[in-house]
Amino acid sequence: MADADRQVPPSWNVVGRHGVFPEARHDDVARFNFLTNLNIHLASQVLPGVRKAYDYRVERGATPTNRREVGELLKREPMYQFWSSMRRNTMEMRQQNSRAMVFRQLPELVEKARQLNQDSETLQLDSAVEIPRYISAVDIHCMPGGYHTEYCEDDIAAGANYDSGIFVTTAGMLGRYSDGGGQALAKWLRDEAESGFRPRRILDIGCTVGHNIVPLAQAFPDTEILAIDVAPPVLRYANARAKSLGVDNITFRQENAESINAEDGSFDLIITCMFLHETSSRALPRILAETHRLLADGGKVVHIEQPQFSPDMPLYEQFMRDWDTRNNNEPFWGTLHDLDLFEAMEQAGFEREKITTQGLFAVVDETLFPSAAKAATDNEDYGRKPAWHAYIASK
């Protein structure tokens, strides 16, 4: 974050509200704003000091040959210890602030969602779907109970917690509705449509609260969309959220991505957005195989992820990008990014010459955060920058 303008994030008060968004009190907002600015300070003012400490050790003769050895150097550095512990704590504090706000009004939020979801054919839950072990065994992103735990009948707490807190972690750079990734996908699809690719049916795998798929539904209202997840609390919230935003062409269904109830060739476009790194090494090949089975001839699969670790990526950058594996309850992050995704997709059935990758930058709301629009040309922030790699396979 070299650009000083970017160090002034918007207040959490400008976050986009909808029919099931939690109401915040003064102290909730104050805590969110403190954490947002602390995240910016850590990235822009403290993180450069970590790099200087690393460079100093290398200049003094240290010669790490892999990212584990980079970690051995840095874990003895006070600057790294401070930055890392603070980064972990800001995530935990974000989760606790969101949870306190959501649980204070949970009965009212559940009732709002219940009314929006009542008799809705676009919400399809299936109690026979088991939560995979790689989801239930860890509180991903330090969110207590993860995305699947239900605290009451018709619970939506996990969805409300995630939706209200992500604005803090991204410092508002994903827009009012934290949908900059989905807006980027919609822009990509508009460009593809001009070339003749107009999907009739879209599948979104691992949709959580639907913030990435709603922009596509809004951009292509005549397109039929199925969005799946294994967690009922986020699906209830996602359906109510979409309804309250006037979107009615998405069906939110409880499904395990390893075995999806749909006929071969059902979809013209299949997307995942920062989902593959949440799955286990055993599940990933099954999920990729499902995308190949479900994709129609002439269709496309798009996976949005952070860049893979490669010999061309400096060891320091590899270690810093791998921070989430060790400290943010992301046990499969490093494993996924060590993987050759091209090879994995080829093993799933896609032809190697029909797989490509391209950069994808979040569409920033410049009225909300003008300087964040410069992120595409700014320095890297090791996973927090709203920029990703899109892995695209055609069939």
Short mmCIF file of C-alpha atoms in Angstrom, two decimals, residues 185-389:
data_model
loop_
_atom_site.label_atom_id
_atom_site.label_comp_id
_atom_site.label_asym_id
_atom_site.label_seq_id
_atom_site.Cartn_x
_atom_site.Cartn_y
_atom_site.Cartn_z
CA LEU A 185 -17.02 -11.19 -12.87
CA ALA A 186 -20.05 -9.38 -14.28
CA LYS A 187 -17.77 -7.02 -16.20
CA TRP A 188 -15.79 -10.01 -17.55
CA LEU A 189 -19.02 -11.71 -18.62
CA ARG A 190 -20.28 -8.55 -20.37
CA ASP A 191 -17.05 -8.56 -22.40
CA GLU A 192 -17.52 -12.26 -23.17
CA ALA A 193 -21.14 -11.62 -24.20
CA GLU A 194 -19.94 -9.12 -26.79
CA SER A 195 -17.92 -11.99 -28.28
CA GLY A 196 -20.98 -14.22 -28.37
CA PHE A 197 -20.67 -16.14 -25.06
CA ARG A 198 -24.02 -15.69 -23.32
CA PRO A 199 -24.64 -18.41 -20.71
CA ARG A 200 -28.23 -19.48 -20.18
CA ARG A 201 -27.48 -21.25 -16.90
CA ILE A 202 -24.79 -20.39 -14.35
CA LEU A 203 -23.59 -22.42 -11.36
CA ASP A 204 -21.85 -20.71 -8.42
CA ILE A 205 -20.09 -23.18 -6.11
CA GLY A 206 -19.46 -22.13 -2.49
CA CYS A 207 -21.67 -19.05 -2.65
CA THR A 208 -21.78 -18.18 1.10
CA VAL A 209 -24.00 -15.05 1.36
CA GLY A 210 -24.27 -14.64 -2.41
CA HIS A 211 -22.36 -11.35 -2.58
CA ASN A 212 -20.36 -12.49 -5.62
CA ILE A 213 -23.25 -13.96 -7.61
CA VAL A 214 -25.84 -11.21 -7.07
CA PRO A 215 -24.00 -8.75 -9.41
CA LEU A 216 -24.15 -11.36 -12.22
CA ALA A 217 -27.84 -11.93 -11.56
CA GLN A 218 -28.45 -8.18 -11.70
CA ALA A 219 -26.43 -7.81 -14.90
CA PHE A 220 -28.12 -10.80 -16.61
CA PRO A 221 -31.66 -10.97 -15.20
CA ASP A 222 -32.78 -13.49 -17.83
CA THR A 223 -30.07 -15.98 -16.87
CA GLU A 224 -30.98 -18.89 -14.62
CA ILE A 225 -28.52 -19.20 -11.73
CA LEU A 226 -27.96 -21.96 -9.18
CA ALA A 227 -25.80 -21.03 -6.17
CA ILE A 228 -24.78 -23.84 -3.81
CA ASP A 229 -23.23 -24.14 -0.38
CA VAL A 230 -23.31 -26.77 2.37
CA ALA A 231 -24.20 -24.35 5.18
CA PRO A 232 -27.90 -23.60 5.84
CA PRO A 233 -27.32 -20.36 7.85
CA VAL A 234 -25.55 -18.63 4.97
CA LEU A 235 -28.03 -19.96 2.40
CA ARG A 236 -31.06 -18.65 4.31
CA TYR A 237 -29.31 -15.30 4.67
CA ALA A 238 -28.21 -15.28 1.00
CA ASN A 239 -31.72 -15.92 -0.30
CA ALA A 240 -33.27 -13.26 1.93
CA ARG A 241 -30.47 -10.84 1.05
CA ALA A 242 -30.99 -11.38 -2.70
CA LYS A 243 -34.77 -11.04 -2.37
CA SER A 244 -34.46 -7.78 -0.50
CA LEU A 245 -32.15 -6.46 -3.24
CA GLY A 246 -34.77 -7.28 -5.87
CA VAL A 247 -32.98 -10.33 -7.31
CA ASP A 248 -35.15 -13.33 -8.12
CA ASN A 249 -33.18 -15.35 -10.70
CA ILE A 250 -30.88 -17.16 -8.23
CA THR A 251 -31.81 -20.44 -6.58
CA PHE A 252 -29.80 -21.04 -3.40
CA ARG A 253 -29.50 -24.76 -2.77
CA GLN A 254 -27.80 -26.84 -0.06
CA GLU A 255 -25.40 -29.10 -1.93
CA ASN A 256 -22.01 -30.72 -1.43
CA ALA A 257 -19.79 -29.55 -4.30
CA GLU A 258 -18.22 -33.02 -4.49
CA SER A 259 -21.50 -34.52 -5.73
CA ILE A 260 -24.00 -32.06 -7.19
CA ASN A 261 -27.54 -33.09 -8.05
CA ALA A 262 -27.70 -31.97 -11.68
CA GLU A 263 -27.51 -33.63 -15.06
CA ASP A 264 -24.35 -33.71 -17.14
CA GLY A 265 -23.82 -30.56 -19.18
CA SER A 266 -26.39 -28.55 -17.21
CA PHE A 267 -24.51 -25.25 -17.09
CA ASP A 268 -22.87 -22.92 -19.60
CA LEU A 269 -20.80 -21.13 -16.96
CA ILE A 270 -19.51 -22.45 -13.62
CA ILE A 271 -17.72 -20.13 -11.19
CA THR A 272 -15.98 -20.36 -7.85
CA CYS A 273 -14.73 -17.26 -6.06
CA MET A 274 -12.04 -17.79 -3.38
CA PHE A 275 -13.53 -21.21 -2.71
CA LEU A 276 -11.04 -23.86 -3.86
CA HIS A 277 -8.60 -23.09 -1.03
CA GLU A 278 -11.37 -23.91 1.48
CA THR A 279 -11.49 -27.55 0.33
CA SER A 280 -9.30 -30.50 1.23
CA SER A 281 -6.81 -32.23 -1.04
CA ARG A 282 -9.16 -35.22 -1.22
CA ALA A 283 -12.23 -33.14 -2.08
CA LEU A 284 -10.62 -30.86 -4.65
CA PRO A 285 -10.25 -33.45 -7.48
CA ARG A 286 -13.88 -34.50 -6.98
CA ILE A 287 -15.06 -30.89 -7.17
CA LEU A 288 -13.04 -30.20 -10.32
CA ALA A 289 -14.41 -33.40 -11.86
CA GLU A 290 -17.93 -32.22 -11.09
CA THR A 291 -17.28 -28.93 -12.89
CA HIS A 292 -16.19 -30.87 -15.97
CA ARG A 293 -19.23 -33.17 -15.81
CA LEU A 294 -21.72 -30.36 -15.33
CA LEU A 295 -20.29 -28.01 -17.96
CA ALA A 296 -22.03 -27.96 -21.32
CA ASP A 297 -20.02 -28.18 -24.52
CA GLY A 298 -18.87 -24.69 -25.40
CA GLY A 299 -19.13 -23.59 -21.78
CA LYS A 300 -16.55 -22.09 -19.43
CA VAL A 301 -15.37 -22.67 -15.87
CA VAL A 302 -13.85 -19.74 -13.96
CA HIS A 303 -12.01 -20.19 -10.65
CA ILE A 304 -11.00 -17.00 -8.81
CA GLU A 305 -8.03 -17.45 -6.48
CA GLN A 306 -4.86 -15.79 -5.27
CA PRO A 307 -1.79 -16.54 -7.42
CA GLN A 308 -0.19 -19.97 -7.09
CA PHE A 309 3.21 -20.37 -5.46
CA SER A 310 5.78 -20.87 -8.21
CA PRO A 311 9.57 -20.80 -8.58
CA ASP A 312 9.16 -17.30 -10.02
CA MET A 313 7.54 -16.02 -6.82
CA PRO A 314 10.15 -14.73 -4.32
CA LEU A 315 10.44 -16.86 -1.17
CA TYR A 316 9.59 -13.91 1.07
CA GLU A 317 6.36 -13.33 -0.86
CA GLN A 318 5.52 -17.04 -0.70
CA PHE A 319 5.94 -17.04 3.08
CA MET A 320 3.87 -13.90 3.57
CA ARG A 321 1.10 -15.17 1.29
CA ASP A 322 1.09 -18.39 3.27
CA TRP A 323 0.40 -16.52 6.52
CA ASP A 324 -3.28 -17.50 6.41
CA THR A 325 -2.41 -21.20 6.55
CA ARG A 326 -0.70 -20.81 9.88
CA ASN A 327 -2.61 -17.95 11.46
CA ASN A 328 -6.06 -17.46 9.94
CA ASN A 329 -7.53 -20.96 10.23
CA GLU A 330 -7.05 -21.68 6.54
CA PRO A 331 -5.49 -25.18 6.70
CA PHE A 332 -5.70 -25.83 2.95
CA TRP A 333 -4.51 -22.42 1.77
CA GLY A 334 -0.84 -23.37 1.30
CA THR A 335 -1.62 -26.79 -0.14
CA LEU A 336 -3.92 -25.32 -2.79
CA HIS A 337 -1.45 -22.62 -3.76
CA ASP A 338 1.38 -25.15 -4.04
CA LEU A 339 -0.72 -27.11 -6.48
CA ASP A 340 -0.42 -26.85 -10.25
CA LEU A 341 -4.03 -25.86 -10.94
CA PHE A 342 -3.56 -26.29 -14.68
CA GLU A 343 -2.55 -29.91 -14.12
CA ALA A 344 -5.38 -30.48 -11.63
CA MET A 345 -7.95 -29.14 -14.09
CA GLU A 346 -6.44 -31.24 -16.87
CA GLN A 347 -6.75 -34.35 -14.70
CA ALA A 348 -10.41 -33.44 -14.19
CA GLY A 349 -10.94 -33.77 -17.92
CA PHE A 350 -10.25 -30.33 -19.39
CA GLU A 351 -7.90 -30.04 -22.35
CA ARG A 352 -4.66 -28.29 -21.39
CA GLU A 353 -4.70 -25.97 -24.40
CA LYS A 354 -8.17 -24.74 -23.39
CA ILE A 355 -7.08 -23.62 -19.91
CA THR A 356 -5.75 -20.12 -19.35
CA THR A 357 -5.36 -17.55 -16.59
CA GLN A 358 -5.76 -13.80 -16.40
CA GLY A 359 -5.67 -11.07 -13.79
CA LEU A 360 -8.96 -9.93 -12.32
CA PHE A 361 -9.32 -6.75 -10.30
CA ALA A 362 -12.23 -5.84 -8.08
CA VAL A 363 -14.53 -3.17 -9.44
CA VAL A 364 -14.10 -0.39 -6.89
CA ASP A 365 -16.87 2.06 -6.06
CA GLU A 366 -14.91 5.27 -6.55
CA THR A 367 -17.60 7.35 -4.87
CA LEU A 368 -17.01 5.27 -1.74
CA PHE A 369 -13.25 4.86 -1.72
CA PRO A 370 -11.68 6.91 -4.56
CA SER A 371 -8.06 6.04 -3.87
CA ALA A 372 -8.77 2.30 -3.70
CA ALA A 373 -9.34 2.39 -7.46
CA LYS A 374 -5.57 2.72 -7.77
CA ALA A 375 -5.07 -0.70 -6.18
CA ALA A 376 -4.59 -2.36 -9.56
CA THR A 377 -1.28 -0.58 -10.04
CA ASP A 378 -0.21 -0.39 -6.43
CA ASN A 379 2.15 -2.62 -4.47
CA GLU A 380 1.12 -6.09 -3.34
CA ASP A 381 -0.38 -6.64 0.10
CA TYR A 382 -0.04 -10.43 0.20
CA GLY A 383 -3.64 -11.47 -0.15
CA ARG A 384 -5.54 -8.40 1.06
CA LYS A 385 -5.33 -6.50 -2.22
CA PRO A 386 -8.60 -6.78 -4.21
CA ALA A 387 -6.90 -8.49 -7.13
CA TRP A 388 -6.96 -12.15 -8.06
CA HIS A 389 -6.04 -14.66 -10.71
#
